[in-house]
CSV table of C-alpha atoms in Angstrom, one decimal:
chain,number,residue,atom,x,y,z
A,1,MET,CA,-16.4,-0.7,10.3
A,2,LYS,CA,-18.1,0.8,13.4
A,3,VAL,CA,-20.9,3.2,13.0
A,4,ASP,CA,-22.9,5.3,15.5
A,5,SER,CA,-25.0,8.4,15.2
A,6,ARG,CA,-22.0,10.6,15.5
A,7,GLN,CA,-19.0,9.0,14.0
A,8,LEU,CA,-17.9,6.7,11.2
A,9,ARG,CA,-14.8,4.6,11.8
A,10,PHE,CA,-12.5,3.3,9.1
A,11,SER,CA,-10.6,0.2,10.2
A,12,GLU,CA,-9.1,-2.8,8.4
A,13,PRO,CA,-8.0,-6.2,9.8
A,14,ASN,CA,-4.2,-6.3,10.5
A,15,MET,CA,-3.8,-2.8,9.2
A,16,HIS,CA,-3.0,0.7,10.5
A,17,VAL,CA,-5.5,3.0,8.8
A,18,PHE,CA,-4.4,6.7,9.0
A,19,PHE,CA,-3.8,9.9,7.2
A,20,GLY,CA,-1.1,12.0,8.8
A,21,TYR,CA,-0.8,15.6,9.8
A,22,TYR,CA,-3.6,18.1,10.7
A,23,ASP,CA,-2.7,20.8,8.1
A,24,VAL,CA,-4.3,19.0,5.2
A,25,SER,CA,-7.9,17.7,4.9
A,26,PRO,CA,-8.4,14.2,3.5
A,27,LEU,CA,-12.0,15.1,2.4
A,28,ASN,CA,-12.7,16.7,-1.0
A,29,SER,CA,-15.1,19.7,-1.1
A,30,ASP,CA,-18.3,17.7,-1.4
A,31,ASN,CA,-17.3,15.2,1.3
A,32,LYS,CA,-17.7,12.3,-1.1
A,33,LEU,CA,-14.1,11.0,-1.0
A,34,LEU,CA,-11.8,10.4,1.9
A,35,LEU,CA,-8.1,10.0,1.3
A,36,SER,CA,-6.4,7.4,3.4
A,37,THR,CA,-3.3,5.2,3.8
A,38,HIS,CA,-2.9,1.6,4.9
A,39,LEU,CA,0.1,0.0,6.6
A,40,PRO,CA,0.4,-3.6,7.7
A,41,ILE,CA,0.7,-3.8,11.5
A,42,ASP,CA,3.7,-6.0,10.9
A,43,ASN,CA,5.3,-3.4,8.7
A,44,ASP,CA,8.8,-5.0,8.2
A,45,GLN,CA,8.4,-4.4,4.4
A,46,LYS,CA,7.7,-0.7,5.1
A,47,VAL,CA,5.4,-0.4,2.1
A,48,MET,CA,2.3,1.8,2.6
A,49,LYS,CA,-0.8,1.6,0.4
A,50,VAL,CA,-2.3,4.9,-0.8
A,51,GLY,CA,-5.9,5.3,-1.7
A,52,TYR,CA,-9.4,6.6,-0.7
A,53,TYR,CA,-12.8,5.6,0.5
A,54,ARG,CA,-15.9,6.5,-1.5
A,55,LEU,CA,-18.3,7.6,1.3
A,56,SER,CA,-21.4,6.9,-0.7
A,57,ASP,CA,-20.5,3.2,-0.9
A,58,GLU,CA,-22.4,1.2,1.7
A,59,LEU,CA,-19.4,-1.1,2.4
A,60,LYS,CA,-16.9,1.7,2.5
A,61,GLU,CA,-14.2,-0.3,0.7
A,62,PHE,CA,-10.7,1.0,0.3
A,63,ASN,CA,-9.7,1.9,-3.2
A,64,GLU,CA,-5.9,1.6,-3.7
A,65,ILE,CA,-4.2,3.9,-6.1
A,66,GLY,CA,-0.6,3.2,-5.4
A,67,GLN,CA,2.1,2.4,-2.9
A,68,THR,CA,5.0,4.3,-1.3
A,69,GLU,CA,8.0,3.6,0.9
A,70,THR,CA,8.4,7.3,1.9
A,71,TRP,CA,6.2,7.8,4.8
A,72,CYS,CA,6.3,8.7,8.5
A,73,TRP,CA,4.1,8.2,11.5
A,74,GLN,CA,3.3,11.8,12.1
A,75,GLN,CA,2.9,13.2,8.6
A,76,GLY,CA,2.2,10.1,6.4
A,77,CYS,CA,3.3,10.5,2.8
A,78,ARG,CA,1.9,14.1,2.6
A,79,LEU,CA,-1.1,12.7,0.6
A,80,ARG,CA,-3.4,15.5,-0.4
A,81,TRP,CA,-5.7,16.9,-3.1
A,82,ILE,CA,-4.0,18.8,-5.8
A,83,ASP,CA,-7.1,19.3,-7.9
A,84,GLU,CA,-10.0,18.0,-5.8
A,85,LYS,CA,-12.7,19.1,-8.4
A,86,ASN,CA,-11.1,16.9,-11.0
A,87,LEU,CA,-10.2,14.3,-8.4
A,88,LYS,CA,-6.4,14.5,-8.7
A,89,VAL,CA,-4.1,13.8,-5.7
A,90,ILE,CA,-0.4,14.0,-5.0
A,91,TYR,CA,1.7,12.0,-2.6
A,92,ASN,CA,5.4,11.4,-2.0
A,93,THR,CA,7.3,8.3,-3.1
A,94,MET,CA,10.6,7.1,-4.4
A,95,ILE,CA,11.3,7.9,-8.1
A,96,ASN,CA,14.5,6.6,-9.7
A,97,SER,CA,16.0,5.8,-6.3
A,98,ASP,CA,15.4,9.4,-5.1
A,99,TYR,CA,12.6,11.2,-3.2
A,100,GLY,CA,9.9,12.5,-5.5
A,101,SER,CA,6.1,12.7,-5.8
A,102,ILE,CA,3.3,11.2,-7.8
A,103,ILE,CA,0.2,13.0,-9.2
A,104,TYR,CA,-2.6,10.6,-9.7
A,105,ASP,CA,-5.9,11.1,-11.5
A,106,ILE,CA,-8.7,9.2,-9.7
A,107,LYS,CA,-11.2,9.6,-12.6
A,108,LYS,CA,-8.7,8.2,-15.1
A,109,ASP,CA,-7.3,5.7,-12.6
A,110,GLN,CA,-3.7,6.4,-13.6
A,111,VAL,CA,-0.5,8.3,-12.8
A,112,ILE,CA,-0.4,11.5,-14.8
A,113,LYS,CA,2.9,13.0,-13.6
A,114,LYS,CA,6.0,12.2,-11.7
A,115,ILE,CA,7.6,15.1,-9.8
A,116,LYS,CA,11.4,15.0,-9.2
A,117,LYS,CA,11.0,16.5,-5.7
A,118,PRO,CA,9.0,15.4,-2.7
A,119,ILE,CA,6.3,17.9,-1.8
A,120,TYR,CA,5.7,19.2,1.7
A,121,ASP,CA,3.0,21.8,0.8
A,122,LEU,CA,1.2,23.2,-2.3
A,123,ASN,CA,-0.1,26.6,-3.2
A,124,LYS,CA,-3.9,26.9,-3.7
A,125,GLU,CA,-3.6,26.6,-7.5
A,126,GLY,CA,-1.5,23.5,-7.3
A,127,THR,CA,1.2,25.1,-9.5
A,128,LEU,CA,3.9,25.6,-6.9
A,129,GLY,CA,5.2,23.2,-4.2
A,130,ALA,CA,7.5,23.6,-1.3
A,131,SER,CA,10.0,21.0,-0.3
A,132,LEU,CA,12.8,20.2,2.2
A,133,ASN,CA,15.3,17.6,3.1
A,134,PHE,CA,13.1,14.8,4.5
A,135,SER,CA,16.1,12.7,5.5
A,136,ARG,CA,17.5,15.5,7.6
A,137,LEU,CA,14.0,16.1,9.1
A,138,GLN,CA,13.7,12.4,10.1
A,139,ARG,CA,17.2,12.3,11.6
A,140,LEU,CA,16.7,15.4,13.7
A,141,ARG,CA,12.9,15.0,14.4
A,142,PRO,CA,12.1,11.2,14.2
A,143,GLY,CA,8.6,10.6,13.0
A,144,TYR,CA,8.3,13.6,10.7
A,145,GLY,CA,10.6,12.7,7.8
A,146,TYR,CA,11.9,9.8,5.7
A,147,SER,CA,14.7,7.3,6.3
A,148,ASN,CA,15.0,5.8,2.9
A,149,LYS,CA,18.2,7.8,2.2
A,150,GLN,CA,20.9,9.2,4.5
A,151,ASP,CA,21.1,12.9,5.1
A,152,GLN,CA,23.8,14.0,2.7
A,153,PHE,CA,24.6,16.9,5.0
A,154,ILE,CA,24.8,14.8,8.2
A,155,ASN,CA,28.2,16.3,9.1
A,156,GLN,CA,27.1,20.0,8.6
A,157,LYS,CA,25.2,22.0,11.2
A,158,ASN,CA,23.8,24.6,8.8
A,159,PRO,CA,24.6,23.6,5.2
A,160,GLU,CA,24.6,26.3,2.5
A,161,GLU,CA,23.2,23.9,-0.1
A,162,ASP,CA,20.2,22.7,2.0
A,163,GLY,CA,17.1,24.4,3.2
A,164,LEU,CA,13.8,25.5,1.6
A,165,PHE,CA,13.1,24.5,-2.0
A,166,LEU,CA,10.4,26.0,-4.3
A,167,VAL,CA,9.0,23.5,-6.9
A,168,ASP,CA,7.5,24.4,-10.2
A,169,ILE,CA,4.9,21.6,-10.6
A,170,ASN,CA,4.2,22.3,-14.3
A,171,GLU,CA,7.9,22.6,-15.3
A,172,ASN,CA,8.9,19.9,-12.9
A,173,LYS,CA,11.9,22.0,-11.7
A,174,SER,CA,13.0,23.1,-8.2
A,175,ASN,CA,15.5,25.5,-6.7
A,176,LEU,CA,16.8,26.3,-3.3
A,177,ILE,CA,15.4,29.7,-2.2
A,178,VAL,CA,16.5,29.8,1.5
A,179,SER,CA,19.5,28.0,2.9
A,180,LEU,CA,19.9,26.7,6.4
A,181,ASP,CA,23.2,28.7,6.6
A,182,GLU,CA,21.3,31.9,5.8
A,183,ILE,CA,18.5,31.6,8.3
A,184,SER,CA,20.9,30.3,11.1
A,185,LYS,CA,22.6,33.7,10.9
A,186,ILE,CA,19.5,35.9,11.3
A,187,SER,CA,19.1,37.1,14.8
A,188,ALA,CA,21.1,34.1,16.0
A,189,ARG,CA,20.6,33.0,19.6
A,190,GLU,CA,23.1,31.6,22.1
A,191,SER,CA,21.0,28.4,22.2
A,192,MET,CA,21.9,27.8,18.6
A,193,VAL,CA,25.6,27.3,19.3
A,194,GLY,CA,26.6,23.7,18.4
A,195,CYS,CA,23.1,22.8,17.2
A,196,ASP,CA,21.9,21.2,13.9
A,197,HIS,CA,19.6,23.4,12.0
A,198,TYR,CA,16.6,22.1,9.9
A,199,LEU,CA,13.1,23.0,8.7
A,200,ASN,CA,9.6,21.7,9.3
A,201,HIS,CA,6.0,22.8,8.9
A,202,ILE,CA,6.1,24.7,5.6
A,203,PHE,CA,2.8,26.4,4.6
A,204,PHE,CA,1.7,28.7,1.7
A,205,SER,CA,-0.4,31.7,2.5
A,206,PRO,CA,-3.9,31.4,1.1
A,207,ASP,CA,-3.2,33.9,-1.6
A,208,SER,CA,0.0,32.0,-2.7
A,209,LYS,CA,2.2,35.1,-2.2
A,210,TYR,CA,4.1,33.9,0.8
A,211,LEU,CA,5.8,30.7,2.2
A,212,PHE,CA,6.0,30.4,5.9
A,213,PHE,CA,8.2,27.8,7.6
A,214,PHE,CA,9.5,26.7,11.0
A,215,HIS,CA,13.3,27.1,11.5
A,216,LEU,CA,14.4,24.6,14.2
A,217,TRP,CA,17.7,23.9,15.9
A,218,SER,CA,18.5,21.1,18.2
A,219,ASN,CA,21.2,19.2,20.1
A,220,LYS,CA,21.0,16.2,22.4
A,221,LEU,CA,19.3,18.2,25.2
A,222,ASN,CA,17.1,20.9,23.6
A,223,ARG,CA,15.0,21.8,20.6
A,224,ASP,CA,13.6,25.2,19.7
A,225,ALA,CA,11.7,26.8,16.8
A,226,ARG,CA,10.7,30.1,15.3
A,227,LEU,CA,8.7,31.3,12.3
A,228,PHE,CA,9.9,32.8,9.0
A,229,ARG,CA,8.1,34.3,6.0
A,230,TYR,CA,9.4,34.2,2.4
A,231,GLU,CA,7.8,36.5,-0.2
A,232,ILE,CA,7.9,34.6,-3.4
A,233,GLU,CA,7.8,37.5,-5.9
A,234,SER,CA,10.3,39.8,-4.1
A,235,LYS,CA,12.4,36.9,-2.7
A,236,GLN,CA,12.4,38.7,0.7
A,237,LEU,CA,12.9,36.8,3.9
A,238,LYS,CA,11.6,38.0,7.2
A,239,LEU,CA,11.6,36.6,10.8
A,240,ILE,CA,8.0,36.7,11.9
A,241,VAL,CA,7.7,35.2,15.3
A,242,ASP,CA,10.9,34.9,17.4
A,243,ASN,CA,9.3,33.1,20.3
A,244,THR,CA,9.1,29.3,20.6
A,245,ILE,CA,6.2,28.1,18.4
A,246,SER,CA,4.6,24.8,18.0
A,247,HIS,CA,1.6,24.8,15.6
A,248,TYR,CA,-0.3,27.1,13.2
A,249,ALA,CA,-3.6,27.7,11.3
A,250,TRP,CA,-4.9,30.3,8.9
A,251,LYS,CA,-7.9,32.3,10.0
A,252,SER,CA,-8.2,34.5,6.9
A,253,LEU,CA,-6.2,35.7,3.9
A,254,ASP,CA,-3.9,37.9,6.1
A,255,THR,CA,-4.4,36.5,9.6
A,256,PHE,CA,-2.9,33.3,11.1
A,257,LEU,CA,-2.8,31.6,14.5
A,258,VAL,CA,0.2,30.1,16.2
A,259,THR,CA,0.5,28.2,19.5
A,260,GLU,CA,3.3,30.0,21.2
A,261,PHE,CA,5.3,29.7,24.3
A,262,THR,CA,6.3,32.9,26.2
A,263,ASN,CA,8.3,32.4,29.4
A,264,GLY,CA,7.0,28.8,29.5
A,265,THR,CA,3.4,29.8,29.1
A,266,LEU,CA,1.4,28.5,26.1
A,267,SER,CA,-1.1,30.7,24.3
A,268,TYR,CA,-3.1,30.7,21.1
A,269,ASN,CA,-2.0,33.9,19.4
A,270,LEU,CA,-3.3,35.7,16.3
A,271,TYR,CA,-0.9,37.4,14.0
A,272,ASN,CA,-1.2,39.6,10.9
A,273,ILE,CA,0.7,38.4,7.9
A,274,ASP,CA,3.3,41.1,8.4
A,275,GLY,CA,4.2,39.6,11.8
A,276,SER,CA,2.3,42.1,14.0
A,277,ARG,CA,0.6,40.4,16.9
A,278,ILE,CA,-3.2,41.0,17.0
A,279,SER,CA,-4.5,39.2,20.1
A,280,THR,CA,-4.6,36.1,22.2
A,281,ILE,CA,-7.5,33.7,21.8
A,282,GLY,CA,-9.0,32.0,24.9
A,283,ALA,CA,-6.5,33.3,27.4
A,284,ASN,CA,-8.4,31.6,30.2
A,285,SER,CA,-9.1,28.3,28.6
A,286,LEU,CA,-6.7,27.5,25.8
A,287,ASN,CA,-3.5,26.9,27.8
A,288,GLN,CA,-2.5,23.5,26.4
A,289,ASP,CA,-0.8,22.9,23.1
A,290,GLY,CA,-2.8,21.3,20.3
A,291,HIS,CA,-3.4,21.1,16.6
A,292,PRO,CA,-5.8,24.0,15.7
A,293,SER,CA,-7.8,24.6,12.6
A,294,PHE,CA,-10.1,27.5,11.4
A,295,SER,CA,-12.5,27.4,8.7
A,296,MET,CA,-11.7,30.5,6.6
A,297,GLU,CA,-13.3,33.6,8.1
A,298,SER,CA,-15.1,31.6,10.8
A,299,ASN,CA,-15.6,32.4,14.4
A,300,PHE,CA,-14.5,29.1,15.9
A,301,ILE,CA,-11.6,26.8,15.9
A,302,ILE,CA,-11.2,23.1,16.5
A,303,SER,CA,-8.2,21.7,18.3
A,304,ASP,CA,-7.1,18.8,20.5
A,305,THR,CA,-5.0,18.0,23.5
A,306,TYR,CA,-2.2,15.6,24.2
A,307,PRO,CA,-3.0,12.5,26.4
A,308,ASN,CA,-3.7,13.4,30.0
A,309,TYR,CA,-2.5,11.3,33.1
A,310,PHE,CA,-5.2,8.7,32.3
A,311,GLY,CA,-4.3,8.5,28.6
A,312,TYR,CA,-7.3,10.4,27.2
A,313,GLN,CA,-7.1,13.0,24.4
A,314,LYS,CA,-9.8,15.6,23.9
A,315,LEU,CA,-11.2,17.0,20.7
A,316,PHE,CA,-12.9,20.3,21.2
A,317,LYS,CA,-14.4,23.4,19.6
A,318,TYR,CA,-13.8,26.9,20.8
A,319,ASP,CA,-16.1,29.8,19.8
A,320,ILE,CA,-14.2,33.0,19.6
A,321,GLU,CA,-17.1,35.4,20.1
A,322,SER,CA,-18.8,33.6,23.0
A,323,THR,CA,-15.5,32.3,24.4
A,324,LYS,CA,-17.3,29.0,24.9
A,325,LEU,CA,-15.2,25.8,24.8
A,326,THR,CA,-17.2,22.6,24.0
A,327,ASP,CA,-15.8,19.1,24.1
A,328,ILE,CA,-16.7,17.2,21.0
A,329,ALA,CA,-15.2,13.8,21.8
A,330,LYS,CA,-12.4,12.1,23.7
A,331,PHE,CA,-10.2,9.1,22.7
A,332,TYR,CA,-8.1,6.8,24.8
A,333,THR,CA,-4.4,6.6,23.7
A,334,ASN,CA,-3.0,3.1,23.9
A,335,PRO,CA,0.2,3.4,26.0
A,336,SER,CA,2.2,1.4,23.4
A,337,PHE,CA,1.9,4.4,21.0
A,338,THR,CA,4.7,6.7,22.2
A,339,GLY,CA,7.8,8.4,20.9
A,340,GLU,CA,8.1,8.3,17.1
A,341,LYS,CA,5.0,6.2,16.8
A,342,LYS,CA,2.8,8.4,19.0
A,343,CYS,CA,-0.7,9.1,17.5
A,344,ASP,CA,-2.1,12.6,18.0
A,345,LEU,CA,-5.7,13.2,17.0
A,346,HIS,CA,-4.6,15.7,14.3
A,347,PRO,CA,-8.1,17.0,13.8
A,348,ARG,CA,-8.9,18.1,10.2
A,349,LEU,CA,-11.9,20.2,9.5
A,350,SER,CA,-13.9,19.7,6.3
A,351,MET,CA,-14.2,22.6,3.9
A,352,ASP,CA,-17.9,23.1,4.8
A,353,ASN,CA,-17.3,22.9,8.6
A,354,LYS,CA,-19.6,19.8,8.9
A,355,PHE,CA,-17.1,17.1,9.6
A,356,ILE,CA,-13.9,16.5,11.5
A,357,CYS,CA,-11.5,13.6,10.7
A,358,VAL,CA,-9.0,12.3,13.3
A,359,ASP,CA,-6.6,9.5,13.7
A,360,ALA,CA,-7.1,7.3,16.8
A,361,VAL,CA,-5.5,4.3,18.5
A,362,ASP,CA,-8.1,3.5,21.2
A,363,SER,CA,-8.6,0.1,19.5
A,364,GLY,CA,-4.8,-0.8,19.7
A,365,LYS,CA,-4.1,0.2,16.1
A,366,ARG,CA,-4.4,3.3,14.0
A,367,GLU,CA,-7.9,4.0,12.7
A,368,MET,CA,-9.5,7.0,11.0
A,369,VAL,CA,-12.6,8.5,12.6
A,370,LEU,CA,-15.0,10.8,10.8
A,371,LEU,CA,-17.2,12.9,13.1
A,372,ASP,CA,-20.4,14.6,12.1
A,373,ILE,CA,-20.5,18.0,13.9
A,374,LYS,CA,-23.5,19.5,12.0
């Protein structure tokens, strides 16, 4: 463990210590517990330990709550809080030789439910989940899905029986709500001809009324993506952003941000929930893709950059009102971490805006770093 006045580093001998994607915070609301995963550096067994650190403990020891074989380098096992006030978490794993998920009660130190579907995202109340075909995702976007099972639709470009699934957590049931065949036919582009279609980056709206998701299509040469919205009550599907998009973040209940490419130029664009474009943020300074996060109703975002020519990634804060960009930290990216095993910072902002958690590989292995930005 390395500690300085600004950051707390979580590292274990012969272990990769990391969390996953930037869209979920590992910290609970009072910043007392930090979720984490451990993976042996020699990971031939491919078993990941799931657990947490209690930040009040002087030694910061890892508390294991379970293990999983369903994980990936970019998004982990989708470990997250499902009821952080009562210290309950959910993560993906294999259940009866199929993909599923576990709900674990930290207070009781026991598994309290096994869900028959792997979870990509949850609504705010923890009653609904969204899921997709993780095997297809891994096949078409290595590093983002799971390889425990073969994609059953491997020979189909846009299968009718695969796509976006809605999961009832209480009833432990799921159903297909949008098929890949359906979305592939909406405003179809020439670039889709001969491509495999798939989904990624599913996210609920803060009011739980909508599901947003990326529709992607790819062949051996190209990959592209656009954004759809599904209204849960009316079951209405709408194409929201038809340009190439990369990342997203919620600003408020009805406003979200996407990093968007227009004629090869990257911009951070704000949209209304109905799909109308509001404005561009930081037109003169935010011109590199990154992983942005807002605190709800805040006037700043945090984001990161990909490694530059010298291998350094920046973590920064951008104030929307003053248009001031402030570098918070930079991390060296070991050149051995490329391709599927690349390690983006994936900055995650705590609920009270006081801390940022990133994954870093400047030591030669994955470590979690908690930065104090008060």
